C-alpha cells in the first residue's frame, strides 16, 4: 500500500470515528454538519496528496455512502415516535380503574362480592297476621334499601329462603338497577295455602356469585306471615297501633305550643271497631266507630295545645279500643320543658 492510500484510509477512519461519536451524543444532528466534516477531510486529502481522477472517484463514493447511511439512520429515527405511540396503550392496566368509579367515586358496578351484600328493610305492605281465604292471591311488597357502596344490577336475585313458598317461584331477578342508598320495591305475587293456619314465607337477596344476604345488621330474611281461614266470619282484628308525634313550632318557647299525635291502626281484614283517645290530663275524646273494608292501615290524629304557664312535665296520649274487644294500645309520651 502506497503512502497516498494509507493517508486516505487514515482520513476515512478518522471521519468514521467522528460520525460515530456524533451519533452517540445526538441522534438528530442535521446532516449538513456531517457533510461539512466530510468536505473538510476531503479538502485535507486533496491538499496533502494532490488530486487525480481515481482519488476523486474514491472520495465521491465515500461521501455518497456516508450520506446514504445517514439518510437511512434519520429515517429510522423519524419512524420511532409512531412505533412508541402504538405501543403506549399496551402498557395501560385497565384493572386499576374500576368501571363503577367512572359513574361515582363510591359506587362499583356489577361487583359481586361480600361488601355488596348489605341491605335494610324500609317498609312493607300487608301486615303480618293479615287473614286470607284458602287459595286467595295477594301481592306482597317490601321496600328494600341498598346500604352497600355497590350498584345492584338485574343479575342480583330474590331467592326463596324458608317457610311456605305460597305458590311463588324459587328465584326472581332484581327488577331494576339500584344504586347505593336507593330503595327498590320488591313485589311478589303469592297465593295463600289451601288449609287453615298461620303461614310464613321468607326471602333473601343473592349476588351474581351466589352470596345470599338479608336485611339489617344480622342479615335477617324479609318475610310475610299470613293467617288462612275458611270461616264465614274470619278472625279479623287490629294487628298494631303505631304512634308518631309532631311539635308546632318545632323549636323555641312561644306562649302556645301544639303537639299532634298520629296513630296508625292496621287491621287484618274487613273490621269495625270503636275507640277513643285518652290523655294524661283526663281530657279524653269521645268514642268513635270506624269500619275498614279490607286489610290495611288508617291514620288518625289528635292535637294537644300546651301553654308555657302550664306545668313542666311529661305528657301522653293513647288509643283505647272499646268494641268489639276492649284493649289499650300503649302510650305516646313526650317531654314538655320550656323555660
PDB file of N, CA and C in Angstrom, residues 5 24 52 89 99 110 134 141 143 145 154 165 178 184 187 211 216 230 247 271 285 294 325:
ATOM      1  N   UNK A   5      -2.566   5.940  -0.385  1.00  0.00           N
ATOM      2  CA  UNK A   5      -3.640   5.057   0.047  1.00  0.00           C
ATOM      3  C   UNK A   5      -3.698   4.998   1.568  1.00  0.00           C
ATOM      4  N   UNK A  24     -23.582   9.091  18.957  1.00  0.00           N
ATOM      5  CA  UNK A  24     -23.829   8.793  20.361  1.00  0.00           C
ATOM      6  C   UNK A  24     -24.270  10.012  21.134  1.00  0.00           C
ATOM      7  N   UNK A  52      -6.240  13.432  -8.291  1.00  0.00           N
ATOM      8  CA  UNK A  52      -6.367  12.883  -9.627  1.00  0.00           C
ATOM      9  C   UNK A  52      -7.746  12.265  -9.771  1.00  0.00           C
ATOM     10  N   UNK A  89     -50.617   2.242  24.548  1.00  0.00           N
ATOM     11  CA  UNK A  89     -51.833   1.696  25.165  1.00  0.00           C
ATOM     12  C   UNK A  89     -51.646   0.304  25.742  1.00  0.00           C
ATOM     13  N   UNK A  99     -64.781   0.000  36.849  1.00  0.00           N
ATOM     14  CA  UNK A  99     -65.803   0.536  35.962  1.00  0.00           C
ATOM     15  C   UNK A  99     -66.771   1.424  36.706  1.00  0.00           C
ATOM     16  N   UNK A 110     -71.653  -3.859  39.039  1.00  0.00           N
ATOM     17  CA  UNK A 110     -71.513  -5.286  38.780  1.00  0.00           C
ATOM     18  C   UNK A 110     -70.478  -5.969  39.671  1.00  0.00           C
ATOM     19  N   UNK A 134    -108.536 -19.523  51.927  1.00  0.00           N
ATOM     20  CA  UNK A 134    -107.698 -20.535  51.282  1.00  0.00           C
ATOM     21  C   UNK A 134    -107.587 -20.294  49.775  1.00  0.00           C
ATOM     22  N   UNK A 141     -95.309  -6.501  48.991  1.00  0.00           N
ATOM     23  CA  UNK A 141     -94.236  -5.597  48.557  1.00  0.00           C
ATOM     24  C   UNK A 141     -93.366  -5.205  49.740  1.00  0.00           C
ATOM     25  N   UNK A 143     -90.069  -2.725  50.664  1.00  0.00           N
ATOM     26  CA  UNK A 143     -89.209  -1.637  50.218  1.00  0.00           C
ATOM     27  C   UNK A 143     -87.814  -1.897  50.796  1.00  0.00           C
ATOM     28  N   UNK A 145     -83.707  -1.134  50.862  1.00  0.00           N
ATOM     29  CA  UNK A 145     -82.711  -0.098  50.580  1.00  0.00           C
ATOM     30  C   UNK A 145     -81.327  -0.725  50.438  1.00  0.00           C
ATOM     31  N   UNK A 154     -79.491  -6.117  37.473  1.00  0.00           N
ATOM     32  CA  UNK A 154     -80.554  -7.124  37.396  1.00  0.00           C
ATOM     33  C   UNK A 154     -80.028  -8.551  37.415  1.00  0.00           C
ATOM     34  N   UNK A 165     -93.600 -21.493  50.332  1.00  0.00           N
ATOM     35  CA  UNK A 165     -93.330 -20.682  49.140  1.00  0.00           C
ATOM     36  C   UNK A 165     -94.577 -19.968  48.638  1.00  0.00           C
ATOM     37  N   UNK A 178     -80.199  -0.746  41.063  1.00  0.00           N
ATOM     38  CA  UNK A 178     -80.369   0.003  42.313  1.00  0.00           C
ATOM     39  C   UNK A 178     -79.001   0.452  42.826  1.00  0.00           C
ATOM     40  N   UNK A 184     -85.598   0.050  46.507  1.00  0.00           N
ATOM     41  CA  UNK A 184     -86.271  -0.638  45.416  1.00  0.00           C
ATOM     42  C   UNK A 184     -87.487  -1.394  45.953  1.00  0.00           C
ATOM     43  N   UNK A 187     -91.825  -6.743  44.782  1.00  0.00           N
ATOM     44  CA  UNK A 187     -93.205  -7.211  44.868  1.00  0.00           C
ATOM     45  C   UNK A 187     -93.301  -8.637  44.354  1.00  0.00           C
ATOM     46  N   UNK A 211     -73.821 -15.216  46.682  1.00  0.00           N
ATOM     47  CA  UNK A 211     -73.772 -14.851  48.098  1.00  0.00           C
ATOM     48  C   UNK A 211     -75.167 -14.416  48.518  1.00  0.00           C
ATOM     49  N   UNK A 216     -80.713  -5.698  57.422  1.00  0.00           N
ATOM     50  CA  UNK A 216     -80.325  -5.349  58.784  1.00  0.00           C
ATOM     51  C   UNK A 216     -78.954  -5.877  59.165  1.00  0.00           C
ATOM     52  N   UNK A 230    -111.041 -20.452  56.527  1.00  0.00           N
ATOM     53  CA  UNK A 230    -112.198 -20.660  55.660  1.00  0.00           C
ATOM     54  C   UNK A 230    -113.513 -20.369  56.392  1.00  0.00           C
ATOM     55  N   UNK A 247     -94.399  18.541  66.768  1.00  0.00           N
ATOM     56  CA  UNK A 247     -94.492  19.753  67.581  1.00  0.00           C
ATOM     57  C   UNK A 247     -94.553  20.962  66.667  1.00  0.00           C
ATOM     58  N   UNK A 271    -112.997  -4.847  59.051  1.00  0.00           N
ATOM     59  CA  UNK A 271    -113.152  -4.818  60.510  1.00  0.00           C
ATOM     60  C   UNK A 271    -113.791  -3.508  60.960  1.00  0.00           C
ATOM     61  N   UNK A 285    -111.092  12.116  74.474  1.00  0.00           N
ATOM     62  CA  UNK A 285    -112.017  12.369  73.366  1.00  0.00           C
ATOM     63  C   UNK A 285    -113.271  11.513  73.545  1.00  0.00           C
ATOM     64  N   UNK A 294    -111.180  -3.516  54.257  1.00  0.00           N
ATOM     65  CA  UNK A 294    -110.210  -4.538  53.860  1.00  0.00           C
ATOM     66  C   UNK A 294    -108.975  -4.434  54.754  1.00  0.00           C
ATOM     67  N   UNK A 325    -113.623  -5.803  71.058  1.00  0.00           N
ATOM     68  CA  UNK A 325    -112.807  -6.339  72.154  1.00  0.00           C
ATOM     69  C   UNK A 325    -112.077  -5.169  72.797  1.00  0.00           C
TER      70      UNK A 325
END
